[in-house]
Amino acid sequence: MNKLLGLLSLCRKAGKLRIGFEPVKESAGAGEARLVLYAADFSPRSRERMEQVLAGSAGPPGGVTTGLTMFDLSQVCGKLAGVVAVADDGFAAGIQKLICSDEGGAE
């Protein structure tokens, strides 16, 4: 399991990961979401809808596509999901660092 999945798992265990379209939408609307992540195989139409939600919310301005598939995310989340939101500044910063350094992609 790669570093990104490990960090997402810790985030979920800490109660700071919102899983699925509606929970992410609610988190962004409440200004709670610090980072929104998309699975590589997330539906383009659903992604467009989520981007519209993010643009009109107090949350992050847009989401980041990871190299992880929905199946990969399900290993951490416990259910199939194409979008997750991180609701913690520290976890969000760590995940962004992994994604930017290309260590967090699918291995």
PDB file of N, CA and C in Angstrom:
ATOM      1  N   MET A   1       0.860  -1.185   0.000  1.00  0.00           N
ATOM      2  CA  MET A   1       0.000   0.000   0.000  1.00  0.00           C
ATOM      3  C   MET A   1       0.898   1.237   0.000  1.00  0.00           C
ATOM      4  N   ASN A   2       0.556   2.209  -0.811  1.00  0.00           N
ATOM      5  CA  ASN A   2       1.435   3.366  -0.911  1.00  0.00           C
ATOM      6  C   ASN A   2       1.197   4.393   0.204  1.00  0.00           C
ATOM      7  N   LYS A   3       2.045   5.404   0.231  1.00  0.00           N
ATOM      8  CA  LYS A   3       2.002   6.414   1.290  1.00  0.00           C
ATOM      9  C   LYS A   3       0.700   7.204   1.304  1.00  0.00           C
ATOM     10  N   LEU A   4       0.162   7.501   0.123  1.00  0.00           N
ATOM     11  CA  LEU A   4      -1.087   8.264   0.061  1.00  0.00           C
ATOM     12  C   LEU A   4      -2.231   7.482   0.688  1.00  0.00           C
ATOM     13  N   LEU A   5      -2.343   6.213   0.360  1.00  0.00           N
ATOM     14  CA  LEU A   5      -3.392   5.396   0.968  1.00  0.00           C
ATOM     15  C   LEU A   5      -3.206   5.291   2.477  1.00  0.00           C
ATOM     16  N   GLY A   6      -1.966   5.189   2.913  1.00  0.00           N
ATOM     17  CA  GLY A   6      -1.694   5.139   4.344  1.00  0.00           C
ATOM     18  C   GLY A   6      -2.118   6.413   5.056  1.00  0.00           C
ATOM     19  N   LEU A   7      -1.828   7.551   4.443  1.00  0.00           N
ATOM     20  CA  LEU A   7      -2.208   8.833   5.049  1.00  0.00           C
ATOM     21  C   LEU A   7      -3.724   9.015   5.029  1.00  0.00           C
ATOM     22  N   LEU A   8      -4.360   8.599   3.946  1.00  0.00           N
ATOM     23  CA  LEU A   8      -5.826   8.668   3.890  1.00  0.00           C
ATOM     24  C   LEU A   8      -6.461   7.767   4.938  1.00  0.00           C
ATOM     25  N   SER A   9      -5.853   6.617   5.179  1.00  0.00           N
ATOM     26  CA  SER A   9      -6.350   5.706   6.201  1.00  0.00           C
ATOM     27  C   SER A   9      -6.264   6.336   7.590  1.00  0.00           C
ATOM     28  N   LEU A  10      -5.153   6.973   7.881  1.00  0.00           N
ATOM     29  CA  LEU A  10      -5.006   7.672   9.168  1.00  0.00           C
ATOM     30  C   LEU A  10      -6.041   8.791   9.298  1.00  0.00           C
ATOM     31  N   CYS A  11      -6.255   9.502   8.205  1.00  0.00           N
ATOM     32  CA  CYS A  11      -7.224  10.587   8.181  1.00  0.00           C
ATOM     33  C   CYS A  11      -8.631  10.049   8.482  1.00  0.00           C
ATOM     34  N   ARG A  12      -8.985   8.935   7.874  1.00  0.00           N
ATOM     35  CA  ARG A  12     -10.295   8.318   8.124  1.00  0.00           C
ATOM     36  C   ARG A  12     -10.422   7.884   9.578  1.00  0.00           C
ATOM     37  N   LYS A  13      -9.377   7.261  10.105  1.00  0.00           N
ATOM     38  CA  LYS A  13      -9.410   6.796  11.499  1.00  0.00           C
ATOM     39  C   LYS A  13      -9.530   7.951  12.476  1.00  0.00           C
ATOM     40  N   ALA A  14      -9.010   9.122  12.087  1.00  0.00           N
ATOM     41  CA  ALA A  14      -9.108  10.314  12.924  1.00  0.00           C
ATOM     42  C   ALA A  14     -10.460  11.011  12.766  1.00  0.00           C
ATOM     43  N   GLY A  15     -11.299  10.503  11.871  1.00  0.00           N
ATOM     44  CA  GLY A  15     -12.611  11.101  11.658  1.00  0.00           C
ATOM     45  C   GLY A  15     -12.581  12.364  10.812  1.00  0.00           C
ATOM     46  N   LYS A  16     -11.532  12.526  10.030  1.00  0.00           N
ATOM     47  CA  LYS A  16     -11.357  13.743   9.236  1.00  0.00           C
ATOM     48  C   LYS A  16     -11.490  13.508   7.738  1.00  0.00           C
ATOM     49  N   LEU A  17     -12.063  12.373   7.329  1.00  0.00           N
ATOM     50  CA  LEU A  17     -12.239  12.072   5.914  1.00  0.00           C
ATOM     51  C   LEU A  17     -13.719  11.939   5.614  1.00  0.00           C
ATOM     52  N   ARG A  18     -14.211  12.726   4.648  1.00  0.00           N
ATOM     53  CA  ARG A  18     -15.600  12.657   4.207  1.00  0.00           C
ATOM     54  C   ARG A  18     -15.620  11.863   2.899  1.00  0.00           C
ATOM     55  N   ILE A  19     -16.477  10.862   2.838  1.00  0.00           N
ATOM     56  CA  ILE A  19     -16.431   9.890   1.753  1.00  0.00           C
ATOM     57  C   ILE A  19     -17.722   9.919   0.941  1.00  0.00           C
ATOM     58  N   GLY A  20     -17.606  10.158  -0.360  1.00  0.00           N
ATOM     59  CA  GLY A  20     -18.755  10.147  -1.243  1.00  0.00           C
ATOM     60  C   GLY A  20     -19.244  11.546  -1.581  1.00  0.00           C
ATOM     61  N   PHE A  21     -20.059  11.631  -2.620  1.00  0.00           N
ATOM     62  CA  PHE A  21     -20.490  12.920  -3.166  1.00  0.00           C
ATOM     63  C   PHE A  21     -21.230  13.778  -2.140  1.00  0.00           C
ATOM     64  N   GLU A  22     -22.272  13.256  -1.523  1.00  0.00           N
ATOM     65  CA  GLU A  22     -23.079  14.066  -0.602  1.00  0.00           C
ATOM     66  C   GLU A  22     -22.300  14.508   0.645  1.00  0.00           C
ATOM     67  N   PRO A  23     -21.563  13.607   1.329  1.00  0.00           N
ATOM     68  CA  PRO A  23     -20.780  14.059   2.475  1.00  0.00           C
ATOM     69  C   PRO A  23     -19.723  15.111   2.108  1.00  0.00           C
ATOM     70  N   VAL A  24     -19.117  14.968   0.925  1.00  0.00           N
ATOM     71  CA  VAL A  24     -18.122  15.953   0.485  1.00  0.00           C
ATOM     72  C   VAL A  24     -18.813  17.286   0.195  1.00  0.00           C
ATOM     73  N   LYS A  25     -19.961  17.218  -0.443  1.00  0.00           N
ATOM     74  CA  LYS A  25     -20.744  18.423  -0.748  1.00  0.00           C
ATOM     75  C   LYS A  25     -21.108  19.164   0.542  1.00  0.00           C
ATOM     76  N   GLU A  26     -21.582  18.438   1.542  1.00  0.00           N
ATOM     77  CA  GLU A  26     -21.945  19.032   2.829  1.00  0.00           C
ATOM     78  C   GLU A  26     -20.722  19.622   3.527  1.00  0.00           C
ATOM     79  N   SER A  27     -19.614  18.915   3.482  1.00  0.00           N
ATOM     80  CA  SER A  27     -18.381  19.372   4.107  1.00  0.00           C
ATOM     81  C   SER A  27     -17.875  20.658   3.456  1.00  0.00           C
ATOM     82  N   ALA A  28     -17.939  20.707   2.137  1.00  0.00           N
ATOM     83  CA  ALA A  28     -17.506  21.906   1.411  1.00  0.00           C
ATOM     84  C   ALA A  28     -18.440  23.070   1.710  1.00  0.00           C
ATOM     85  N   GLY A  29     -19.732  22.805   1.745  1.00  0.00           N
ATOM     86  CA  GLY A  29     -20.710  23.851   2.024  1.00  0.00           C
ATOM     87  C   GLY A  29     -20.554  24.445   3.414  1.00  0.00           C
ATOM     88  N   ALA A  30     -20.113  23.629   4.363  1.00  0.00           N
ATOM     89  CA  ALA A  30     -19.910  24.080   5.736  1.00  0.00           C
ATOM     90  C   ALA A  30     -18.536  24.720   5.933  1.00  0.00           C
ATOM     91  N   GLY A  31     -17.726  24.744   4.882  1.00  0.00           N
ATOM     92  CA  GLY A  31     -16.383  25.310   5.002  1.00  0.00           C
ATOM     93  C   GLY A  31     -15.420  24.400   5.734  1.00  0.00           C
ATOM     94  N   GLU A  32     -15.773  23.141   5.877  1.00  0.00           N
ATOM     95  CA  GLU A  32     -14.972  22.174   6.626  1.00  0.00           C
ATOM     96  C   GLU A  32     -13.895  21.511   5.761  1.00  0.00           C
ATOM     97  N   ALA A  33     -14.187  21.310   4.480  1.00  0.00           N
ATOM     98  CA  ALA A  33     -13.258  20.617   3.583  1.00  0.00           C
ATOM     99  C   ALA A  33     -12.021  21.463   3.323  1.00  0.00           C
ATOM    100  N   ARG A  34     -10.866  20.865   3.485  1.00  0.00           N
ATOM    101  CA  ARG A  34      -9.601  21.550   3.208  1.00  0.00           C
ATOM    102  C   ARG A  34      -8.999  21.099   1.890  1.00  0.00           C
ATOM    103  N   LEU A  35      -9.352  19.874   1.470  1.00  0.00           N
ATOM    104  CA  LEU A  35      -8.823  19.295   0.239  1.00  0.00           C
ATOM    105  C   LEU A  35      -9.830  18.274  -0.274  1.00  0.00           C
ATOM    106  N   VAL A  36     -10.125  18.345  -1.567  1.00  0.00           N
ATOM    107  CA  VAL A  36     -11.025  17.386  -2.195  1.00  0.00           C
ATOM    108  C   VAL A  36     -10.204  16.573  -3.188  1.00  0.00           C
ATOM    109  N   LEU A  37     -10.335  15.256  -3.089  1.00  0.00           N
ATOM    110  CA  LEU A  37      -9.578  14.349  -3.954  1.00  0.00           C
ATOM    111  C   LEU A  37     -10.528  13.518  -4.797  1.00  0.00           C
ATOM    112  N   TYR A  38     -10.188  13.382  -6.087  1.00  0.00           N
ATOM    113  CA  TYR A  38     -10.962  12.570  -7.010  1.00  0.00           C
ATOM    114  C   TYR A  38     -10.178  11.316  -7.376  1.00  0.00           C
ATOM    115  N   ALA A  39     -10.900  10.209  -7.522  1.00  0.00           N
ATOM    116  CA  ALA A  39     -10.295   9.002  -8.065  1.00  0.00           C
ATOM    117  C   ALA A  39     -10.057   9.227  -9.550  1.00  0.00           C
ATOM    118  N   ALA A  40      -9.067   8.552 -10.094  1.00  0.00           N
ATOM    119  CA  ALA A  40      -8.731   8.701 -11.514  1.00  0.00           C
ATOM    120  C   ALA A  40      -9.889   8.288 -12.410  1.00  0.00           C
ATOM    121  N   ASP A  41     -10.712   7.345 -11.954  1.00  0.00           N
ATOM    122  CA  ASP A  41     -11.824   6.867 -12.763  1.00  0.00           C
ATOM    123  C   ASP A  41     -13.176   7.427 -12.317  1.00  0.00           C
ATOM    124  N   PHE A  42     -13.165   8.550 -11.620  1.00  0.00           N
ATOM    125  CA  PHE A  42     -14.391   9.227 -11.205  1.00  0.00           C
ATOM    126  C   PHE A  42     -15.089   9.794 -12.438  1.00  0.00           C
ATOM    127  N   SER A  43     -16.381   9.701 -12.489  1.00  0.00           N
ATOM    128  CA  SER A  43     -17.158  10.154 -13.637  1.00  0.00           C
ATOM    129  C   SER A  43     -16.911  11.634 -13.950  1.00  0.00           C
ATOM    130  N   PRO A  44     -16.611  11.962 -15.205  1.00  0.00           N
ATOM    131  CA  PRO A  44     -16.405  13.374 -15.571  1.00  0.00           C
ATOM    132  C   PRO A  44     -17.625  14.246 -15.268  1.00  0.00           C
ATOM    133  N   ARG A  45     -18.810  13.697 -15.455  1.00  0.00           N
ATOM    134  CA  ARG A  45     -20.025  14.469 -15.170  1.00  0.00           C
ATOM    135  C   ARG A  45     -20.153  14.753 -13.670  1.00  0.00           C
ATOM    136  N   SER A  46     -19.883  13.753 -12.851  1.00  0.00           N
ATOM    137  CA  SER A  46     -19.943  13.939 -11.394  1.00  0.00           C
ATOM    138  C   SER A  46     -18.858  14.908 -10.939  1.00  0.00           C
ATOM    139  N   ARG A  47     -17.693  14.817 -11.555  1.00  0.00           N
ATOM    140  CA  ARG A  47     -16.609  15.740 -11.212  1.00  0.00           C
ATOM    141  C   ARG A  47     -17.028  17.176 -11.540  1.00  0.00           C
ATOM    142  N   GLU A  48     -17.652  17.376 -12.693  1.00  0.00           N
ATOM    143  CA  GLU A  48     -18.116  18.709 -13.076  1.00  0.00           C
ATOM    144  C   GLU A  48     -19.133  19.245 -12.073  1.00  0.00           C
ATOM    145  N   ARG A  49     -20.056  18.373 -11.640  1.00  0.00           N
ATOM    146  CA  ARG A  49     -21.038  18.783 -10.624  1.00  0.00           C
ATOM    147  C   ARG A  49     -20.349  19.158  -9.314  1.00  0.00           C
ATOM    148  N   MET A  50     -19.336  18.370  -8.907  1.00  0.00           N
ATOM    149  CA  MET A  50     -18.628  18.672  -7.669  1.00  0.00           C
ATOM    150  C   MET A  50     -17.855  19.978  -7.795  1.00  0.00           C
ATOM    151  N   GLU A  51     -17.248  20.226  -8.935  1.00  0.00           N
ATOM    152  CA  GLU A  51     -16.512  21.477  -9.150  1.00  0.00           C
ATOM    153  C   GLU A  51     -17.453  22.674  -9.042  1.00  0.00           C
ATOM    154  N   GLN A  52     -18.689  22.535  -9.500  1.00  0.00           N
ATOM    155  CA  GLN A  52     -19.676  23.606  -9.363  1.00  0.00           C
ATOM    156  C   GLN A  52     -20.001  23.846  -7.896  1.00  0.00           C
ATOM    157  N   VAL A  53     -20.137  22.770  -7.139  1.00  0.00           N
ATOM    158  CA  VAL A  53     -20.388  22.883  -5.700  1.00  0.00           C
ATOM    159  C   VAL A  53     -19.222  23.601  -5.021  1.00  0.00           C
ATOM    160  N   LEU A  54     -18.003  23.190  -5.351  1.00  0.00           N
ATOM    161  CA  LEU A  54     -16.815  23.784  -4.727  1.00  0.00           C
ATOM    162  C   LEU A  54     -16.679  25.258  -5.081  1.00  0.00           C
ATOM    163  N   ALA A  55     -17.008  25.617  -6.305  1.00  0.00           N
ATOM    164  CA  ALA A  55     -16.900  27.016  -6.738  1.00  0.00           C
ATOM    165  C   ALA A  55     -17.850  27.912  -5.959  1.00  0.00           C
ATOM    166  N   GLY A  56     -18.978  27.379  -5.529  1.00  0.00           N
ATOM    167  CA  GLY A  56     -19.953  28.177  -4.803  1.00  0.00           C
ATOM    168  C   GLY A  56     -19.924  27.973  -3.307  1.00  0.00           C
ATOM    169  N   SER A  57     -18.859  27.387  -2.787  1.00  0.00           N
ATOM    170  CA  SER A  57     -18.801  27.082  -1.354  1.00  0.00           C
ATOM    171  C   SER A  57     -17.626  27.793  -0.689  1.00  0.00           C
ATOM    172  N   ALA A  58     -17.596  27.639   0.624  1.00  0.00           N
ATOM    173  CA  ALA A  58     -16.493  28.192   1.408  1.00  0.00           C
ATOM    174  C   ALA A  58     -15.317  27.225   1.474  1.00  0.00           C
ATOM    175  N   GLY A  59     -15.441  26.091   0.799  1.00  0.00           N
ATOM    176  CA  GLY A  59     -14.404  25.066   0.811  1.00  0.00           C
ATOM    177  C   GLY A  59     -13.289  25.388  -0.161  1.00  0.00           C
ATOM    178  N   PRO A  60     -12.483  24.384  -0.493  1.00  0.00           N
ATOM    179  CA  PRO A  60     -11.371  24.599  -1.425  1.00  0.00           C
ATOM    180  C   PRO A  60     -11.896  24.979  -2.809  1.00  0.00           C
ATOM    181  N   PRO A  61     -11.108  25.700  -3.602  1.00  0.00           N
ATOM    182  CA  PRO A  61     -11.574  26.164  -4.907  1.00  0.00           C
ATOM    183  C   PRO A  61     -11.773  25.064  -5.934  1.00  0.00           C
ATOM    184  N   GLY A  62     -11.150  23.920  -5.766  1.00  0.00           N
ATOM    185  CA  GLY A  62     -11.295  22.822  -6.712  1.00  0.00           C
ATOM    186  C   GLY A  62     -10.673  21.565  -6.159  1.00  0.00           C
ATOM    187  N   GLY A  63     -10.949  20.469  -6.830  1.00  0.00           N
ATOM    188  CA  GLY A  63     -10.425  19.190  -6.386  1.00  0.00           C
ATOM    189  C   GLY A  63      -9.173  18.792  -7.134  1.00  0.00           C
ATOM    190  N   VAL A  64      -8.527  17.760  -6.624  1.00  0.00           N
ATOM    191  CA  VAL A  64      -7.294  17.242  -7.203  1.00  0.00           C
ATOM    192  C   VAL A  64      -7.529  15.791  -7.597  1.00  0.00           C
ATOM    193  N   THR A  65      -7.169  15.442  -8.819  1.00  0.00           N
ATOM    194  CA  THR A  65      -7.283  14.057  -9.260  1.00  0.00           C
ATOM    195  C   THR A  65      -6.037  13.298  -8.835  1.00  0.00           C
ATOM    196  N   THR A  66      -6.259  12.164  -8.206  1.00  0.00           N
ATOM    197  CA  THR A  66      -5.149  11.321  -7.760  1.00  0.00           C
ATOM    198  C   THR A  66      -4.923  10.219  -8.785  1.00  0.00           C
ATOM    199  N   GLY A  67      -3.871   9.486  -8.616  1.00  0.00           N
ATOM    200  CA  GLY A  67      -3.612   8.324  -9.454  1.00  0.00           C
ATOM    201  C   GLY A  67      -4.323   7.089  -8.941  1.00  0.00           C
ATOM    202  N   LEU A  68      -5.149   7.258  -7.917  1.00  0.00           N
ATOM    203  CA  LEU A  68      -5.856   6.136  -7.306  1.00  0.00           C
ATOM    204  C   LEU A  68      -7.187   5.900  -8.004  1.00  0.00           C
ATOM    205  N   THR A  69      -7.589   4.660  -8.098  1.00  0.00           N
ATOM    206  CA  THR A  69      -8.894   4.324  -8.655  1.00  0.00           C
ATOM    207  C   THR A  69      -9.932   4.315  -7.539  1.00  0.00           C
ATOM    208  N   MET A  70     -11.193   4.210  -7.937  1.00  0.00           N
ATOM    209  CA  MET A  70     -12.256   4.106  -6.943  1.00  0.00           C
ATOM    210  C   MET A  70     -12.068   2.838  -6.102  1.00  0.00           C
ATOM    211  N   PHE A  71     -11.588   1.776  -6.717  1.00  0.00           N
ATOM    212  CA  PHE A  71     -11.317   0.543  -5.971  1.00  0.00           C
ATOM    213  C   PHE A  71     -10.216   0.778  -4.938  1.00  0.00           C
ATOM    214  N   ASP A  72      -9.154   1.488  -5.331  1.00  0.00           N
ATOM    215  CA  ASP A  72      -8.069   1.798  -4.388  1.00  0.00           C
ATOM    216  C   ASP A  72      -8.612   2.557  -3.184  1.00  0.00           C
ATOM    217  N   LEU A  73      -9.429   3.581  -3.456  1.00  0.00           N
ATOM    218  CA  LEU A  73     -10.011   4.364  -2.363  1.00  0.00           C
ATOM    219  C   LEU A  73     -10.918   3.514  -1.485  1.00  0.00           C
ATOM    220  N   SER A  74     -11.619   2.556  -2.095  1.00  0.00           N
ATOM    221  CA  SER A  74     -12.525   1.708  -1.313  1.00  0.00           C
ATOM    222  C   SER A  74     -11.762   0.877  -0.285  1.00  0.00           C
ATOM    223  N   GLN A  75     -10.491   0.588  -0.549  1.00  0.00           N
ATOM    224  CA  GLN A  75      -9.682  -0.168   0.398  1.00  0.00           C
ATOM    225  C   GLN A  75      -9.467   0.612   1.695  1.00  0.00           C
ATOM    226  N   VAL A  76      -9.483   1.937   1.586  1.00  0.00           N
ATOM    227  CA  VAL A  76      -9.326   2.806   2.754  1.00  0.00           C
ATOM    228  C   VAL A  76     -10.681   3.191   3.330  1.00  0.00           C
ATOM    229  N   CYS A  77     -11.621   3.498   2.448  1.00  0.00           N
ATOM    230  CA  CYS A  77     -12.906   4.063   2.858  1.00  0.00           C
ATOM    231  C   CYS A  77     -13.917   3.025   3.324  1.00  0.00           C
ATOM    232  N   GLY A  78     -13.768   1.792   2.868  1.00  0.00           N
ATOM    233  CA  GLY A  78     -14.729   0.766   3.228  1.00  0.00           C
ATOM    234  C   GLY A  78     -15.931   0.723   2.301  1.00  0.00           C
ATOM    235  N   LYS A  79     -15.992   1.641   1.347  1.00  0.00           N
ATOM    236  CA  LYS A  79     -17.056   1.623   0.346  1.00  0.00           C
ATOM    237  C   LYS A  79     -16.527   2.269  -0.926  1.00  0.00           C
ATOM    238  N   LEU A  80     -17.166   1.959  -2.031  1.00  0.00           N
ATOM    239  CA  LEU A  80     -16.744   2.496  -3.311  1.00  0.00           C
ATOM    240  C   LEU A  80     -17.076   3.987  -3.361  1.00  0.00           C
ATOM    241  N   ALA A  81     -16.070   4.807  -3.616  1.00  0.00           N
ATOM    242  CA  ALA A  81     -16.270   6.250  -3.684  1.00  0.00           C
ATOM    243  C   ALA A  81     -15.294   6.841  -4.686  1.00  0.00           C
ATOM    244  N   GLY A  82     -15.741   7.845  -5.397  1.00  0.00           N
ATOM    245  CA  GLY A  82     -14.897   8.513  -6.379  1.00  0.00           C
ATOM    246  C   GLY A  82     -14.382   9.847  -5.911  1.00  0.00           C
ATOM    247  N   VAL A  83     -14.923  10.330  -4.791  1.00  0.00           N
ATOM    248  CA  VAL A  83     -14.507  11.625  -4.272  1.00  0.00           C
ATOM    249  C   VAL A  83     -14.481  11.559  -2.744  1.00  0.00           C
ATOM    250  N   VAL A  84     -13.443  12.157  -2.177  1.00  0.00           N
ATOM    251  CA  VAL A  84     -13.319  12.264  -0.724  1.00  0.00           C
ATOM    252  C   VAL A  84     -12.844  13.671  -0.380  1.00  0.00           C
ATOM    253  N   ALA A  85     -13.161  14.099   0.830  1.00  0.00           N
ATOM    254  CA  ALA A  85     -12.696  15.407   1.297  1.00  0.00           C
ATOM    255  C   ALA A  85     -11.938  15.222   2.599  1.00  0.00           C
ATOM    256  N   VAL A  86     -10.850  15.940   2.718  1.00  0.00           N
ATOM    257  CA  VAL A  86     -10.039  15.938   3.932  1.00  0.00           C
ATOM    258  C   VAL A  86     -10.442  17.165   4.739  1.00  0.00           C
ATOM    259  N   ALA A  87     -10.813  16.957   5.994  1.00  0.00           N
ATOM    260  CA  ALA A  87     -11.305  18.037   6.837  1.00  0.00           C
ATOM    261  C   ALA A  87     -10.301  18.389   7.939  1.00  0.00           C
ATOM    262  N   ASP A  88      -9.038  18.425   7.587  1.00  0.00           N
ATOM    263  CA  ASP A  88      -7.989  18.751   8.557  1.00  0.00           C
ATOM    264  C   ASP A  88      -6.819  19.391   7.811  1.00  0.00           C
ATOM    265  N   ASP A  89      -6.332  20.518   8.322  1.00  0.00           N
ATOM    266  CA  ASP A  89      -5.240  21.236   7.648  1.00  0.00           C
ATOM    267  C   ASP A  89      -3.958  20.412   7.565  1.00  0.00           C
ATOM    268  N   GLY A  90      -3.605  19.724   8.632  1.00  0.00           N
ATOM    269  CA  GLY A  90      -2.372  18.943   8.657  1.00  0.00           C
ATOM    270  C   GLY A  90      -2.400  17.783   7.674  1.00  0.00           C
ATOM    271  N   PHE A  91      -3.497  17.026   7.690  1.00  0.00           N
ATOM    272  CA  PHE A  91      -3.624  15.927   6.735  1.00  0.00           C
ATOM    273  C   PHE A  91      -3.647  16.453   5.303  1.00  0.00           C
ATOM    274  N   ALA A  92      -4.368  17.551   5.084  1.00  0.00           N
ATOM    275  CA  ALA A  92      -4.453  18.130   3.734  1.00  0.00           C
ATOM    276  C   ALA A  92      -3.070  18.532   3.232  1.00  0.00           C
ATOM    277  N   ALA A  93      -2.281  19.165   4.082  1.00  0.00           N
ATOM    278  CA  ALA A  93      -0.930  19.584   3.685  1.00  0.00           C
ATOM    279  C   ALA A  93      -0.051  18.375   3.374  1.00  0.00           C
ATOM    280  N   GLY A  94      -0.135  17.345   4.197  1.00  0.00           N
ATOM    281  CA  GLY A  94       0.657  16.138   3.974  1.00  0.00           C
ATOM    282  C   GLY A  94       0.276  15.429   2.685  1.00  0.00           C
ATOM    283  N   ILE A  95      -1.008  15.358   2.417  1.00  0.00           N
ATOM    284  CA  ILE A  95      -1.483  14.702   1.202  1.00  0.00           C
ATOM    285  C   ILE A  95      -1.080  15.503  -0.030  1.00  0.00           C
ATOM    286  N   GLN A  96      -1.222  16.820   0.031  1.00  0.00           N
ATOM    287  CA  GLN A  96      -0.815  17.655  -1.103  1.00  0.00           C
ATOM    288  C   GLN A  96       0.672  17.500  -1.380  1.00  0.00           C
ATOM    289  N   LYS A  97       1.466  17.419  -0.332  1.00  0.00           N
ATOM    290  CA  LYS A  97       2.907  17.241  -0.494  1.00  0.00           C
ATOM    291  C   LYS A  97       3.214  15.914  -1.196  1.00  0.00           C
ATOM    292  N   LEU A  98       2.523  14.848  -0.792  1.00  0.00           N
ATOM    293  CA  LEU A  98       2.718  13.545  -1.430  1.00  0.00           C
ATOM    294  C   LEU A  98       2.316  13.584  -2.899  1.00  0.00           C
ATOM    295  N   ILE A  99       1.184  14.191  -3.185  1.00  0.00           N
ATOM    296  CA  ILE A  99       0.700  14.248  -4.565  1.00  0.00           C
ATOM    297  C   ILE A  99       1.651  15.083  -5.435  1.00  0.00           C
ATOM    298  N   CYS A 100       2.098  16.208  -4.908  1.00  0.00           N
ATOM    299  CA  CYS A 100       3.005  17.071  -5.677  1.00  0.00           C
ATOM    300  C   CYS A 100       4.358  16.423  -5.935  1.00  0.00           C
ATOM    301  N   SER A 101       4.808  15.583  -5.009  1.00  0.00           N
ATOM    302  CA  SER A 101       6.105  14.932  -5.187  1.00  0.00           C
ATOM    303  C   SER A 101       6.002  13.623  -5.976  1.00  0.00           C
ATOM    304  N   ASP A 102       4.771  13.279  -6.386  1.00  0.00           N
ATOM    305  CA  ASP A 102       4.493  12.059  -7.156  1.00  0.00           C
ATOM    306  C   ASP A 102       4.756  10.787  -6.362  1.00  0.00           C
ATOM    307  N   GLU A 103       4.926  10.885  -5.046  1.00  0.00           N
ATOM    308  CA  GLU A 103       5.083   9.685  -4.239  1.00  0.00           C
ATOM    309  C   GLU A 103       3.743   9.068  -3.924  1.00  0.00           C
ATOM    310  N   GLY A 104       2.668   9.856  -4.001  1.00  0.00           N
ATOM    311  CA  GLY A 104       1.362   9.391  -3.565  1.00  0.00           C
ATOM    312  C   GLY A 104       0.527   8.776  -4.642  1.00  0.00           C
ATOM    313  N   GLY A 105       0.988   8.701  -5.865  1.00  0.00           N
ATOM    314  CA  GLY A 105       0.192   8.113  -6.941  1.00  0.00           C
ATOM    315  C   GLY A 105       0.072   6.609  -6.787  1.00  0.00           C
ATOM    316  N   ALA A 106      -0.648   6.018  -7.656  1.00  0.00           N
ATOM    317  CA  ALA A 106      -0.825   4.554  -7.607  1.00  0.00           C
ATOM    318  C   ALA A 106       0.523   3.888  -7.866  1.00  0.00           C
ATOM    319  N   GLU A 107       0.876   2.981  -7.008  1.00  0.00           N
ATOM    320  CA  GLU A 107       2.156   2.261  -7.134  1.00  0.00           C
ATOM    321  C   GLU A 107       1.924   0.837  -7.502  1.00  0.00           C
TER     322      GLU A 107
END
